[in-house]
Tab-separated table of C-alpha atoms and ligand atoms in Angstrom:
chain	number	residue	atom	x	y	z
S	13	UNK	CA	0.000	0.000	0.000
S	14	UNK	CA	0.997	3.599	-0.454
S	15	UNK	CA	1.155	5.310	2.922
S	16	UNK	CA	0.793	9.061	3.084
S	17	UNK	CA	1.002	10.780	6.445
S	18	UNK	CA	2.238	13.984	7.997
S	19	UNK	CA	5.347	12.952	9.849
S	20	UNK	CA	7.191	15.426	12.026
S	21	UNK	CA	5.502	18.299	10.220
S	22	UNK	CA	6.180	17.076	6.702
S	23	UNK	CA	3.901	15.084	4.389
S	24	UNK	CA	5.685	11.860	3.544
S	25	UNK	CA	4.809	8.920	1.293
S	26	UNK	CA	6.165	5.393	1.156
S	27	UNK	CA	5.245	1.982	-0.183
S	28	UNK	CA	4.674	-0.248	2.826
S	29	UNK	CA	3.540	-3.834	3.259
S	30	UNK	CA	-0.212	-3.734	4.031
S	31	UNK	CA	0.303	-5.669	7.262
S	32	UNK	CA	3.214	-3.550	8.438
S	33	UNK	CA	3.126	-1.846	11.795
S	34	UNK	CA	3.594	1.887	11.989
S	35	UNK	CA	6.882	1.159	13.758
S	36	UNK	CA	8.134	-0.962	10.851
S	37	UNK	CA	7.031	1.667	8.334
S	38	UNK	CA	8.817	4.419	10.244
S	39	UNK	CA	12.021	2.453	10.691
S	40	UNK	CA	12.207	0.491	7.448
S	41	UNK	CA	10.373	2.584	4.874
S	42	UNK	CA	10.590	6.183	6.068
S	43	UNK	CA	14.156	6.365	7.354
S	44	UNK	CA	13.195	7.146	10.946
S	45	UNK	CA	14.934	4.580	13.165
S	46	UNK	CA	14.704	6.639	16.364
S	47	UNK	CA	11.691	4.717	17.649
S	48	UNK	CA	13.020	1.378	18.854
S	49	UNK	CA	11.703	-2.136	18.501
S	50	UNK	CA	12.434	-3.894	21.768
S	51	UNK	CA	9.414	-6.164	22.216
S	52	UNK	CA	6.961	-5.627	19.336
S	53	UNK	CA	4.178	-6.540	21.760
S	54	UNK	CA	3.178	-3.282	23.394
S	55	UNK	CA	5.058	-4.109	26.591
S	56	UNK	CA	8.138	-1.875	26.677
S	57	UNK	CA	7.274	1.586	25.338
S	58	UNK	CA	10.476	1.870	23.297
S	59	UNK	CA	8.426	2.535	20.153
S	60	UNK	CA	6.279	5.365	21.563
S	61	UNK	CA	5.164	8.036	19.078
S	62	UNK	CA	2.321	10.508	18.863
S	63	UNK	CA	-0.540	9.749	16.472
S	64	UNK	CA	-2.774	12.793	16.112
S	65	UNK	CA	-1.330	14.000	19.402
S	66	UNK	CA	-2.029	10.787	21.326
S	67	UNK	CA	0.791	8.666	22.661
S	68	UNK	CA	0.714	5.187	21.098
S	69	UNK	CA	2.955	2.163	20.846
S	70	UNK	CA	3.864	2.230	17.170
S	71	UNK	CA	4.390	-1.538	17.215
S	72	UNK	CA	0.675	-2.028	17.949
S	73	UNK	CA	-0.619	0.366	15.290
S	74	UNK	CA	-0.874	-0.654	11.660
S	75	UNK	CA	0.840	1.689	9.259
S	76	UNK	CA	-2.491	1.790	7.432
S	77	UNK	CA	-4.102	3.309	10.519
S	78	UNK	CA	-1.804	6.326	10.143
S	79	UNK	CA	-3.058	7.044	6.640
S	80	UNK	CA	-3.711	10.773	6.288
S	81	UNK	CA	-2.925	11.386	9.942
S	82	UNK	CA	-0.274	13.236	11.906
S	83	UNK	CA	2.617	11.283	13.354
S	84	UNK	CA	5.311	12.766	15.555
S	85	UNK	CA	8.361	10.760	16.468
S	86	UNK	CA	11.365	11.329	18.684
S	87	UNK	CA	13.138	12.721	15.609
S	88	UNK	CA	10.588	15.539	15.599
S	89	UNK	CA	11.544	16.868	19.033
S	90	UNK	CA	14.815	18.660	18.314
S	91	UNK	CA	14.392	22.066	16.706
S	92	UNK	CA	16.850	24.108	14.657
S	93	UNK	CA	19.683	21.807	15.628
S	94	UNK	CA	18.925	22.102	19.361
S	95	UNK	CA	17.932	19.164	21.489
S	96	UNK	CA	14.542	19.260	23.161
S	97	UNK	CA	14.819	20.116	26.893
S	98	UNK	CA	13.846	16.553	27.792
S	99	UNK	CA	16.607	15.188	25.571
S	100	UNK	CA	19.120	17.559	27.152
S	101	UNK	CA	17.993	16.548	30.627
S	102	UNK	CA	18.443	12.841	29.880
S	103	UNK	CA	21.992	13.458	28.700
S	104	UNK	CA	22.912	15.719	31.609
S	105	UNK	CA	21.350	13.509	34.276
S	106	UNK	CA	23.129	10.414	32.980
S	107	UNK	CA	19.816	8.712	32.245
S	108	UNK	CA	21.079	7.011	29.081
S	109	UNK	CA	22.999	3.751	29.178
S	110	UNK	CA	22.393	1.373	26.262
S	111	UNK	CA	19.841	3.874	24.982
S	112	UNK	CA	17.301	1.347	23.762
S	113	UNK	CA	14.556	2.631	26.040
S	114	UNK	CA	15.578	6.270	25.698
S	115	UNK	CA	13.552	7.448	22.686
S	116	UNK	CA	10.344	6.033	24.111
S	117	UNK	CA	11.020	7.508	27.520
S	118	UNK	CA	11.822	10.909	26.078
S	119	UNK	CA	8.592	10.923	24.091
S	120	UNK	CA	6.628	9.829	27.176
S	121	UNK	CA	8.244	12.480	29.385
S	122	UNK	CA	7.700	15.224	26.810
S	123	UNK	CA	4.056	14.172	26.603
S	124	UNK	CA	3.709	14.231	30.383
S	125	UNK	CA	5.316	17.658	30.783
S	126	UNK	CA	3.117	19.054	28.018
S	127	UNK	CA	0.088	18.367	30.176
S	128	UNK	CA	1.627	18.605	33.647
S	129	UNK	CA	4.768	20.747	33.912
S	130	UNK	CA	5.158	20.015	37.625
S	131	UNK	CA	4.328	16.343	38.152
S	132	UNK	CA	4.913	14.750	41.525
S	133	UNK	CA	6.936	11.545	41.657
S	134	UNK	CA	3.907	9.257	41.745
S	135	UNK	CA	2.521	10.954	38.648
S	136	UNK	CA	5.861	10.537	36.885
S	137	UNK	CA	6.062	6.873	37.845
S	138	UNK	CA	2.519	6.266	36.619
S	139	UNK	CA	3.162	8.121	33.361
S	140	UNK	CA	6.291	6.059	32.703
S	141	UNK	CA	4.867	2.736	33.899
S	142	UNK	CA	4.670	1.500	30.309
S	143	UNK	CA	8.332	2.200	29.593
S	144	UNK	CA	10.789	-0.510	30.545
S	145	UNK	CA	14.482	0.206	31.110
S	146	UNK	CA	16.776	-2.735	31.770
S	147	UNK	CA	19.896	-0.702	32.521
S	148	UNK	CA	19.485	2.345	34.714
S	149	UNK	CA	17.412	1.253	37.685
S	150	UNK	CA	15.234	4.298	36.874
S	151	UNK	CA	16.803	6.653	39.454
S	152	UNK	CA	18.643	8.674	36.819
S	153	UNK	CA	15.553	8.724	34.661
S	154	UNK	CA	13.563	10.253	37.515
S	155	UNK	CA	16.387	12.781	37.971
S	156	UNK	CA	16.127	13.648	34.272
S	157	UNK	CA	12.376	14.149	34.503
S	158	UNK	CA	12.802	16.481	37.464
S	159	UNK	CA	15.518	18.440	35.649
S	160	UNK	CA	13.400	18.708	32.502
S	161	UNK	CA	10.358	19.762	34.533
S	162	UNK	CA	12.327	22.468	36.354
S	163	UNK	CA	13.637	23.821	33.083
S	164	UNK	CA	10.271	23.640	31.410
S	165	UNK	CA	8.681	25.725	34.121
S	166	UNK	CA	11.571	28.173	34.067
S	167	UNK	CA	11.805	28.549	30.330
S	168	UNK	CA	8.547	27.640	28.641
S	169	UNK	CA	7.041	24.495	27.169
S	170	UNK	CA	9.122	21.340	26.942
G	226	FES	S1	8.395	-2.314	20.794
G	226	FES	FE1	6.436	-1.403	21.006
G	226	FES	S2	5.978	-1.563	23.112
G	226	FES	FE2	7.876	-2.615	22.887
G	227	FES	S1	19.252	2.516	29.052
G	227	FES	FE1	19.327	0.424	28.424
G	227	FES	S2	17.230	-0.191	28.492
G	227	FES	FE2	17.229	1.801	29.365
């Protein structure tokens, strides 16, 4: 099938297998490998993207379901060559080890801070409950969220 969707602010087209997931289409057909494929079962959150503004696991969405819709991926967060504040915070807080979970976590944190710029720890833990990290023990990730939240409130939207 021919997929046409607005991806990171740009209308893109690609030939994709009709049964392909949105994740496979992004990674294999549209040159956007930022979203990771760690479980392909909706369990880990590494493939998180926005579809019409809603956070989804791209491994559970058919590419065909994105037809004519707006998709935003982790690649769409940096602007004018500058990392998004959440990306900066993850780097500075040392919240990245192997990095496999990182894109999904960054998307999830950016989504959280868009709606709640000052989340308490329970809210953060609930918001990130669908994102699995096998490396960090999560402490540094929570540090990164706090750093990003502080900066967001000080300097505008994340
Ligand atoms: S790869 Fe989609 S949730 Fe794990
Ligand atoms: S940094 Fe390796 S899975 Fe999170």
